Each structure stands twice: as C-alpha cells, then as structure tokens.
Amino acid sequence: DAKTTQPPSMDCAEGRAANLPCNHSTISGNEYGYWYRQIHSQGPQYIIHGLKNNETNEMASLIITEDRKSSTLILPHATLRDTAVYYCIVTLNTGTASKLTFGTGTRLQVTL
Amino acid sequence: GAVVSQHPSWVICKSGTSVKIECRSLDFQATTMFWYRQFPKQSLMLMATSNEGSKATYEQGVEKDKFLINHASLTLSTLTVTSAHPEDSSFYICSGVLRGPWEQYFGPGTRLTVT
C-alpha cells in the first residue's frame, strides 16, 4: 500500500472550513484514498473515499489532484465535535479483505 | 451506519491471567473482522484479520499463541489475551466489514490494564 504523509496537527475556528492535506506520491492506479477519523478514546469512523474524481457526501468533500499524488479533505463548516485525529489511508479495494494501515494522522483542533 | 459493539469496555486484570474481549456486529453480518491495538498517543496497529469459520491471519510480529482469535459466527469474534503482562495494557479495537474498506465499522474499543 502507498504511504501517506499528513501534517501532525492543525487548528480551525468553529464555523470555518477545515482543509486537511494528504500526500501519497507513490499511489498506484488502482489504489483508493480513504479518510477515517478517531474522536478521543473511540473507534475510528469512516468519512469518505475516492479514486481519482472529487467526491462529496454529507460529512465532507474530497479533492484529489489530477496526478493523484495528493488529496485534501474538506470539512465545510467545522464544529467542536469535529475535533479528532484524521487519517488518510491509501489501499487497494479487495472487498472485505482490504486492510487499513493507519499512519499518524492529523490532529484537528476546532476552537471557538 | 452499521453498529459494532465490544465487551467489556474496560477491564483490569492481574499479570498472568487471561482476558477475553468480544466483538459483535449488531445489525449486519461480518465475514471479516479486524483486531487492532492502540497504545497511548499512538496510531492503531492492525493485529490480525479474523474470518468466519477459519483461522485468523496475524500481522508480522503479533504472537498468535498469545492473542487467540475466534470468529465462530458472522456476528461474533473474540480476542483472548493469554497470560497477560503489563506491556499488553492497551486499547483494543475491533471492526467488522460489510462490503469493503468504506464499510469497515469499528467498535468503541476495550481498554485493558494489566497490573
């Protein structure tokens, strides 16, 4: 699986957009990018995933560069409840057997 | 999303004893379940892949005789930490998979403290 690089921490004011970058320069053509987050002392939660096209769901948007070597997760209106560690994971989609390798992630702190 | 539960949510045991942690998918059938371990201020580390009706597959460096995994049904996987030692104290998290990585649902975790 391709390795990812994320900034260790970021701050964001409540109500503003949080933009979390992820570099995955060694991603292969059939690897997807997945985003999960972990609120303190809880299990991780799926946010969004994509292959090459930008994606949007009720939680967030995922912007993928044309060369697919980096991506940005956007939380459009961050709230205090979005304070968490955000993990960018690149992996093949092999169905139920797909493993998720968690890196160090980005600790997002949303403040008043 | 689907729900995965873990029991117990926290446990304290004495060194040398064994502890069993249950992971249940409450509203879906999980052919595959994963077990992770997370030390304080560190990321999740995959320990093993648990498939219903077959032996678990352990990641490199994880002792299969120490961390016994049983996946007896499509909704239940158990992790038994045998002869626990203080260094096994950690946050253990399981997940159940419905169709693929975007549908990997995590339990709330079990905090194990070995004294």
PDB file of C-alpha atoms in Angstrom:
ATOM      1  CA  ASP A   1       0.000   0.000   0.000  1.00  0.00           C
ATOM      2  CA  ALA A   2       1.135   3.536  -0.767  1.00  0.00           C
ATOM      3  CA  LYS A   3       2.478   5.515   2.155  1.00  0.00           C
ATOM      4  CA  THR A   4       0.792   8.760   3.159  1.00  0.00           C
ATOM      5  CA  THR A   5       2.121  11.930   4.744  1.00  0.00           C
ATOM      6  CA  GLN A   6      -0.050  14.251   6.801  1.00  0.00           C
ATOM      7  CA  PRO A   7       0.715  17.265   8.975  1.00  0.00           C
ATOM      8  CA  PRO A   8       0.701  16.223  12.633  1.00  0.00           C
ATOM      9  CA  SER A   9      -1.728  18.896  13.754  1.00  0.00           C
ATOM     10  CA  MET A  10      -3.981  21.690  12.565  1.00  0.00           C
ATOM     11  CA  ASP A  11      -6.276  24.231  14.142  1.00  0.00           C
ATOM     12  CA  CYS A  12      -9.541  25.511  12.767  1.00  0.00           C
ATOM     13  CA  ALA A  13     -12.061  28.031  14.027  1.00  0.00           C
ATOM     14  CA  GLU A  14     -15.578  26.763  14.509  1.00  0.00           C
ATOM     15  CA  GLY A  15     -17.759  27.506  11.502  1.00  0.00           C
ATOM     16  CA  ARG A  16     -14.831  27.784   9.128  1.00  0.00           C
ATOM     17  CA  ALA A  17     -13.770  25.187   6.601  1.00  0.00           C
ATOM     18  CA  ALA A  18     -11.112  22.730   7.699  1.00  0.00           C
ATOM     19  CA  ASN A  19      -8.789  21.650   4.900  1.00  0.00           C
ATOM     20  CA  LEU A  20      -6.688  18.604   5.731  1.00  0.00           C
ATOM     21  CA  PRO A  21      -3.961  17.719   3.213  1.00  0.00           C
ATOM     22  CA  CYS A  22      -2.510  14.307   2.470  1.00  0.00           C
ATOM     23  CA  ASN A  23       0.416  13.401   0.253  1.00  0.00           C
ATOM     24  CA  HIS A  24       0.502   9.981  -1.359  1.00  0.00           C
ATOM     25  CA  SER A  25       3.030  10.352  -4.135  1.00  0.00           C
ATOM     26  CA  THR A  26       3.550   6.614  -4.591  1.00  0.00           C
ATOM     27  CA  ILE A  27      -0.117   5.765  -5.050  1.00  0.00           C
ATOM     28  CA  SER A  28      -0.786   3.215  -7.761  1.00  0.00           C
ATOM     29  CA  GLY A  29      -3.522   3.374 -10.355  1.00  0.00           C
ATOM     30  CA  ASN A  30      -5.943   1.065  -8.602  1.00  0.00           C
ATOM     31  CA  GLU A  31      -5.458   2.284  -5.058  1.00  0.00           C
ATOM     32  CA  TYR A  32      -8.159   4.311  -3.381  1.00  0.00           C
ATOM     33  CA  GLY A  33      -7.756   7.053  -0.815  1.00  0.00           C
ATOM     34  CA  TYR A  34      -9.843   6.648   2.341  1.00  0.00           C
ATOM     35  CA  TRP A  35     -10.374   9.054   5.187  1.00  0.00           C
ATOM     36  CA  TYR A  36     -11.258   7.989   8.679  1.00  0.00           C
ATOM     37  CA  ARG A  37     -11.338   9.952  11.890  1.00  0.00           C
ATOM     38  CA  GLN A  38     -10.970   8.969  15.505  1.00  0.00           C
ATOM     39  CA  ILE A  39     -12.507  11.025  18.263  1.00  0.00           C
ATOM     40  CA  HIS A  40     -10.669  10.606  21.530  1.00  0.00           C
ATOM     41  CA  SER A  41     -10.970   7.109  23.038  1.00  0.00           C
ATOM     42  CA  GLN A  42     -13.440   5.905  20.423  1.00  0.00           C
ATOM     43  CA  GLY A  43     -13.206   3.642  17.419  1.00  0.00           C
ATOM     44  CA  PRO A  44     -12.464   5.240  14.049  1.00  0.00           C
ATOM     45  CA  GLN A  45     -15.276   6.429  11.808  1.00  0.00           C
ATOM     46  CA  TYR A  46     -15.358   6.340   8.022  1.00  0.00           C
ATOM     47  CA  ILE A  47     -15.646   9.732   6.334  1.00  0.00           C
ATOM     48  CA  ILE A  48     -15.172   9.458   2.581  1.00  0.00           C
ATOM     49  CA  HIS A  49     -13.125   7.781  -0.117  1.00  0.00           C
ATOM     50  CA  GLY A  50     -12.164   8.314  -3.741  1.00  0.00           C
ATOM     51  CA  LEU A  51     -10.107   7.008  -6.639  1.00  0.00           C
ATOM     52  CA  LYS A  52      -9.491   9.940  -8.979  1.00  0.00           C
ATOM     53  CA  ASN A  53     -12.615  12.090  -9.089  1.00  0.00           C
ATOM     54  CA  ASN A  54     -13.554  14.560  -6.396  1.00  0.00           C
ATOM     55  CA  GLU A  55     -16.167  13.238  -4.029  1.00  0.00           C
ATOM     56  CA  THR A  56     -18.695  14.791  -1.682  1.00  0.00           C
ATOM     57  CA  ASN A  57     -21.009  13.342   0.917  1.00  0.00           C
ATOM     58  CA  GLU A  58     -22.923  14.640   3.901  1.00  0.00           C
ATOM     59  CA  MET A  59     -19.801  14.740   6.036  1.00  0.00           C
ATOM     60  CA  ALA A  60     -17.085  16.121   3.803  1.00  0.00           C
ATOM     61  CA  SER A  61     -15.581  16.705   0.395  1.00  0.00           C
ATOM     62  CA  LEU A  62     -12.505  15.033  -1.027  1.00  0.00           C
ATOM     63  CA  ILE A  63     -10.415  16.882  -3.566  1.00  0.00           C
ATOM     64  CA  ILE A  64      -7.898  14.770  -5.483  1.00  0.00           C
ATOM     65  CA  THR A  65      -5.174  16.314  -7.639  1.00  0.00           C
ATOM     66  CA  GLU A  66      -5.062  15.372 -11.293  1.00  0.00           C
ATOM     67  CA  ASP A  67      -1.857  13.359 -10.829  1.00  0.00           C
ATOM     68  CA  ARG A  68      -3.462  11.665  -7.784  1.00  0.00           C
ATOM     69  CA  LYS A  69      -0.348  12.267  -5.702  1.00  0.00           C
ATOM     70  CA  SER A  70      -2.148  14.301  -3.102  1.00  0.00           C
ATOM     71  CA  SER A  71      -5.621  14.988  -1.801  1.00  0.00           C
ATOM     72  CA  THR A  72      -7.430  17.296   0.595  1.00  0.00           C
ATOM     73  CA  LEU A  73     -10.282  16.501   2.925  1.00  0.00           C
ATOM     74  CA  ILE A  74     -12.591  19.446   3.435  1.00  0.00           C
ATOM     75  CA  LEU A  75     -14.974  19.804   6.340  1.00  0.00           C
ATOM     76  CA  PRO A  76     -17.032  22.754   5.095  1.00  0.00           C
ATOM     77  CA  HIS A  77     -18.235  24.104   8.439  1.00  0.00           C
ATOM     78  CA  ALA A  78     -16.186  22.665  11.253  1.00  0.00           C
ATOM     79  CA  THR A  79     -17.773  22.278  14.674  1.00  0.00           C
ATOM     80  CA  LEU A  80     -16.265  21.447  18.045  1.00  0.00           C
ATOM     81  CA  ARG A  81     -17.437  17.862  17.547  1.00  0.00           C
ATOM     82  CA  ASP A  82     -15.109  17.570  14.567  1.00  0.00           C
ATOM     83  CA  THR A  83     -12.096  17.721  16.878  1.00  0.00           C
ATOM     84  CA  ALA A  84     -10.395  14.386  16.217  1.00  0.00           C
ATOM     85  CA  VAL A  85      -7.442  12.670  14.603  1.00  0.00           C
ATOM     86  CA  TYR A  86      -7.969  12.356  10.858  1.00  0.00           C
ATOM     87  CA  TYR A  87      -6.331   9.511   8.994  1.00  0.00           C
ATOM     88  CA  CYS A  88      -5.647   9.419   5.281  1.00  0.00           C
ATOM     89  CA  ILE A  89      -5.230   5.818   4.124  1.00  0.00           C
ATOM     90  CA  VAL A  90      -4.396   4.508   0.683  1.00  0.00           C
ATOM     91  CA  THR A  91      -5.199   0.917  -0.116  1.00  0.00           C
ATOM     92  CA  LEU A  92      -6.424  -1.438  -2.762  1.00  0.00           C
ATOM     93  CA  ASN A  93     -10.094  -2.269  -2.749  1.00  0.00           C
ATOM     94  CA  THR A  94     -10.109  -6.040  -2.368  1.00  0.00           C
ATOM     95  CA  GLY A  95     -13.536  -6.138  -0.840  1.00  0.00           C
ATOM     96  CA  THR A  96     -13.927  -7.371   2.691  1.00  0.00           C
ATOM     97  CA  ALA A  97     -10.284  -8.372   2.887  1.00  0.00           C
ATOM     98  CA  SER A  98      -8.987  -4.843   2.375  1.00  0.00           C
ATOM     99  CA  LYS A  99      -6.705  -3.863   5.217  1.00  0.00           C
ATOM    100  CA  LEU A 100      -6.454  -0.346   6.567  1.00  0.00           C
ATOM    101  CA  THR A 101      -2.976   0.768   7.619  1.00  0.00           C
ATOM    102  CA  PHE A 102      -3.291   3.743   9.929  1.00  0.00           C
ATOM    103  CA  GLY A 103      -0.470   6.271   9.932  1.00  0.00           C
ATOM    104  CA  THR A 104      -0.016   9.012  12.484  1.00  0.00           C
ATOM    105  CA  GLY A 105      -2.818  11.179  11.078  1.00  0.00           C
ATOM    106  CA  THR A 106      -3.584  14.852  11.613  1.00  0.00           C
ATOM    107  CA  ARG A 107      -4.897  16.009  14.950  1.00  0.00           C
ATOM    108  CA  LEU A 108      -7.522  18.644  14.158  1.00  0.00           C
ATOM    109  CA  GLN A 109      -8.439  21.003  16.956  1.00  0.00           C
ATOM    110  CA  VAL A 110     -11.563  23.057  16.351  1.00  0.00           C
ATOM    111  CA  THR A 111     -11.781  26.109  18.566  1.00  0.00           C
ATOM    112  CA  LEU A 112     -14.402  28.717  19.397  1.00  0.00           C
TER     113      LEU A 112
ATOM    114  CA  GLY B   1     -24.032   3.193   9.543  1.00  0.00           C
ATOM    115  CA  ALA B   2     -23.807  -0.279  10.968  1.00  0.00           C
ATOM    116  CA  VAL B   3     -23.015  -0.868  14.618  1.00  0.00           C
ATOM    117  CA  VAL B   4     -20.234  -2.877  16.196  1.00  0.00           C
ATOM    118  CA  SER B   5     -20.101  -3.419  19.936  1.00  0.00           C
ATOM    119  CA  GLN B   6     -17.320  -4.583  22.188  1.00  0.00           C
ATOM    120  CA  HIS B   7     -17.453  -6.098  25.613  1.00  0.00           C
ATOM    121  CA  PRO B   8     -16.135  -5.263  28.071  1.00  0.00           C
ATOM    122  CA  SER B   9     -15.435  -1.582  27.503  1.00  0.00           C
ATOM    123  CA  TRP B  10     -12.669  -1.717  30.056  1.00  0.00           C
ATOM    124  CA  VAL B  11     -11.028  -4.430  32.102  1.00  0.00           C
ATOM    125  CA  ILE B  12      -8.342  -4.650  34.739  1.00  0.00           C
ATOM    126  CA  CYS B  13      -6.628  -7.970  35.268  1.00  0.00           C
ATOM    127  CA  LYS B  14      -3.649  -9.332  37.100  1.00  0.00           C
ATOM    128  CA  SER B  15      -0.461 -10.342  35.374  1.00  0.00           C
ATOM    129  CA  GLY B  16      -0.546 -13.956  34.242  1.00  0.00           C
ATOM    130  CA  THR B  17      -4.299 -14.194  33.796  1.00  0.00           C
ATOM    131  CA  SER B  18      -6.233 -14.357  30.526  1.00  0.00           C
ATOM    132  CA  VAL B  19      -8.790 -11.887  29.286  1.00  0.00           C
ATOM    133  CA  LYS B  20     -11.432 -12.365  26.603  1.00  0.00           C
ATOM    134  CA  ILE B  21     -12.782  -9.461  24.569  1.00  0.00           C
ATOM    135  CA  GLU B  22     -15.919  -9.850  22.474  1.00  0.00           C
ATOM    136  CA  CYS B  23     -16.660  -8.036  19.251  1.00  0.00           C
ATOM    137  CA  ARG B  24     -20.176  -8.180  17.838  1.00  0.00           C
ATOM    138  CA  SER B  25     -21.700  -6.778  14.677  1.00  0.00           C
ATOM    139  CA  LEU B  26     -25.202  -5.886  15.849  1.00  0.00           C
ATOM    140  CA  ASP B  27     -27.085  -5.243  12.644  1.00  0.00           C
ATOM    141  CA  PHE B  28     -25.040  -6.837   9.899  1.00  0.00           C
ATOM    142  CA  GLN B  29     -23.111  -9.990   9.170  1.00  0.00           C
ATOM    143  CA  ALA B  30     -19.372  -9.562   9.030  1.00  0.00           C
ATOM    144  CA  THR B  31     -17.494 -12.208   7.133  1.00  0.00           C
ATOM    145  CA  THR B  32     -14.316 -10.399   8.045  1.00  0.00           C
ATOM    146  CA  MET B  33     -13.419  -8.715  11.291  1.00  0.00           C
ATOM    147  CA  PHE B  34     -10.178  -6.997  12.149  1.00  0.00           C
ATOM    148  CA  TRP B  35      -8.459  -6.534  15.502  1.00  0.00           C
ATOM    149  CA  TYR B  36      -6.312  -3.515  16.248  1.00  0.00           C
ATOM    150  CA  ARG B  37      -4.260  -2.367  19.191  1.00  0.00           C
ATOM    151  CA  GLN B  38      -3.587   1.234  20.089  1.00  0.00           C
ATOM    152  CA  PHE B  39      -1.069   2.414  22.676  1.00  0.00           C
ATOM    153  CA  PRO B  40      -1.455   5.873  24.244  1.00  0.00           C
ATOM    154  CA  LYS B  41      -0.840   8.712  21.805  1.00  0.00           C
ATOM    155  CA  GLN B  42      -0.078   6.259  19.022  1.00  0.00           C
ATOM    156  CA  SER B  43      -1.936   5.150  15.951  1.00  0.00           C
ATOM    157  CA  LEU B  44      -3.939   1.980  15.501  1.00  0.00           C
ATOM    158  CA  MET B  45      -1.886  -1.078  14.676  1.00  0.00           C
ATOM    159  CA  LEU B  46      -3.524  -3.976  12.895  1.00  0.00           C
ATOM    160  CA  MET B  47      -3.045  -7.196  14.824  1.00  0.00           C
ATOM    161  CA  ALA B  48      -4.992  -9.759  12.848  1.00  0.00           C
ATOM    162  CA  THR B  49      -7.671 -10.492  10.312  1.00  0.00           C
ATOM    163  CA  SER B  50     -10.464 -12.723  11.504  1.00  0.00           C
ATOM    164  CA  ASN B  51     -12.569 -14.654   9.008  1.00  0.00           C
ATOM    165  CA  GLU B  52     -15.693 -16.548   9.996  1.00  0.00           C
ATOM    166  CA  GLY B  53     -15.103 -20.248  10.186  1.00  0.00           C
ATOM    167  CA  SER B  54     -11.379 -20.148   9.541  1.00  0.00           C
ATOM    168  CA  LYS B  55      -8.151 -19.415  11.368  1.00  0.00           C
ATOM    169  CA  ALA B  56      -7.167 -15.829  11.885  1.00  0.00           C
ATOM    170  CA  THR B  57      -4.319 -14.283   9.938  1.00  0.00           C
ATOM    171  CA  TYR B  58      -1.862 -12.445  12.147  1.00  0.00           C
ATOM    172  CA  GLU B  59       0.308  -9.498  11.201  1.00  0.00           C
ATOM    173  CA  GLN B  60       4.037  -9.814  11.426  1.00  0.00           C
ATOM    174  CA  GLY B  61       5.277  -9.576  14.978  1.00  0.00           C
ATOM    175  CA  VAL B  62       1.944 -10.467  16.615  1.00  0.00           C
ATOM    176  CA  GLU B  63       2.121 -13.678  18.639  1.00  0.00           C
ATOM    177  CA  LYS B  64      -0.739 -15.909  17.595  1.00  0.00           C
ATOM    178  CA  ASP B  65      -0.398 -18.080  20.699  1.00  0.00           C
ATOM    179  CA  LYS B  66      -0.711 -15.069  22.937  1.00  0.00           C
ATOM    180  CA  PHE B  67      -3.580 -13.360  21.145  1.00  0.00           C
ATOM    181  CA  LEU B  68      -6.136 -16.046  20.390  1.00  0.00           C
ATOM    182  CA  ILE B  69      -8.815 -15.064  17.942  1.00  0.00           C
ATOM    183  CA  ASN B  70     -12.017 -16.971  17.313  1.00  0.00           C
ATOM    184  CA  HIS B  71     -14.638 -15.984  14.735  1.00  0.00           C
ATOM    185  CA  ALA B  72     -17.320 -18.542  15.407  1.00  0.00           C
ATOM    186  CA  SER B  73     -20.203 -16.756  13.713  1.00  0.00           C
ATOM    187  CA  LEU B  74     -20.859 -13.958  11.257  1.00  0.00           C
ATOM    188  CA  THR B  75     -21.619 -11.603  14.118  1.00  0.00           C
ATOM    189  CA  LEU B  76     -19.099 -12.523  16.782  1.00  0.00           C
ATOM    190  CA  SER B  77     -15.324 -12.534  17.030  1.00  0.00           C
ATOM    191  CA  THR B  78     -13.384 -12.888  20.256  1.00  0.00           C
ATOM    192  CA  LEU B  79      -9.848 -11.935  21.197  1.00  0.00           C
ATOM    193  CA  THR B  80      -8.295 -13.675  24.174  1.00  0.00           C
ATOM    194  CA  VAL B  81      -5.121 -12.224  25.609  1.00  0.00           C
ATOM    195  CA  THR B  82      -3.441 -15.156  27.298  1.00  0.00           C
ATOM    196  CA  SER B  83      -1.037 -14.831  30.202  1.00  0.00           C
ATOM    197  CA  ALA B  84      -1.373 -11.083  30.122  1.00  0.00           C
ATOM    198  CA  HIS B  85       1.534  -8.892  31.161  1.00  0.00           C
ATOM    199  CA  PRO B  86       1.662  -5.153  31.884  1.00  0.00           C
ATOM    200  CA  GLU B  87       3.080  -4.487  28.416  1.00  0.00           C
ATOM    201  CA  ASP B  88      -0.187  -5.869  26.968  1.00  0.00           C
ATOM    202  CA  SER B  89      -2.044  -2.953  28.520  1.00  0.00           C
ATOM    203  CA  SER B  90      -3.563  -1.135  25.594  1.00  0.00           C
ATOM    204  CA  PHE B  91      -6.739  -0.066  23.811  1.00  0.00           C
ATOM    205  CA  TYR B  92      -8.044  -2.954  21.708  1.00  0.00           C
ATOM    206  CA  ILE B  93     -10.405  -2.109  18.864  1.00  0.00           C
ATOM    207  CA  CYS B  94     -12.240  -4.434  16.529  1.00  0.00           C
ATOM    208  CA  SER B  95     -14.020  -3.754  13.274  1.00  0.00           C
ATOM    209  CA  GLY B  96     -16.459  -5.579  11.071  1.00  0.00           C
ATOM    210  CA  VAL B  97     -16.521  -5.248   7.316  1.00  0.00           C
ATOM    211  CA  LEU B  98     -19.701  -5.280   5.268  1.00  0.00           C
ATOM    212  CA  ARG B  99     -18.548  -4.998   1.659  1.00  0.00           C
ATOM    213  CA  GLY B 100     -15.262  -3.115   1.534  1.00  0.00           C
ATOM    214  CA  PRO B 101     -12.951  -0.602   3.219  1.00  0.00           C
ATOM    215  CA  TRP B 102     -15.576   2.131   3.086  1.00  0.00           C
ATOM    216  CA  GLU B 103     -17.825  -0.082   5.153  1.00  0.00           C
ATOM    217  CA  GLN B 104     -15.408  -1.070   7.884  1.00  0.00           C
ATOM    218  CA  TYR B 105     -17.279  -0.316  11.094  1.00  0.00           C
ATOM    219  CA  PHE B 106     -15.313  -0.002  14.287  1.00  0.00           C
ATOM    220  CA  GLY B 107     -16.266  -0.926  17.794  1.00  0.00           C
ATOM    221  CA  PRO B 108     -15.870   1.533  20.667  1.00  0.00           C
ATOM    222  CA  GLY B 109     -12.762  -0.219  21.931  1.00  0.00           C
ATOM    223  CA  THR B 110     -11.763  -2.091  25.064  1.00  0.00           C
ATOM    224  CA  ARG B 111      -9.226  -0.631  27.424  1.00  0.00           C
ATOM    225  CA  LEU B 112      -7.139  -3.360  29.015  1.00  0.00           C
ATOM    226  CA  THR B 113      -4.990  -2.649  32.050  1.00  0.00           C
ATOM    227  CA  VAL B 114      -2.762  -5.421  33.351  1.00  0.00           C
ATOM    228  CA  THR B 115      -1.427  -4.921  36.862  1.00  0.00           C
TER     229      THR B 115
END
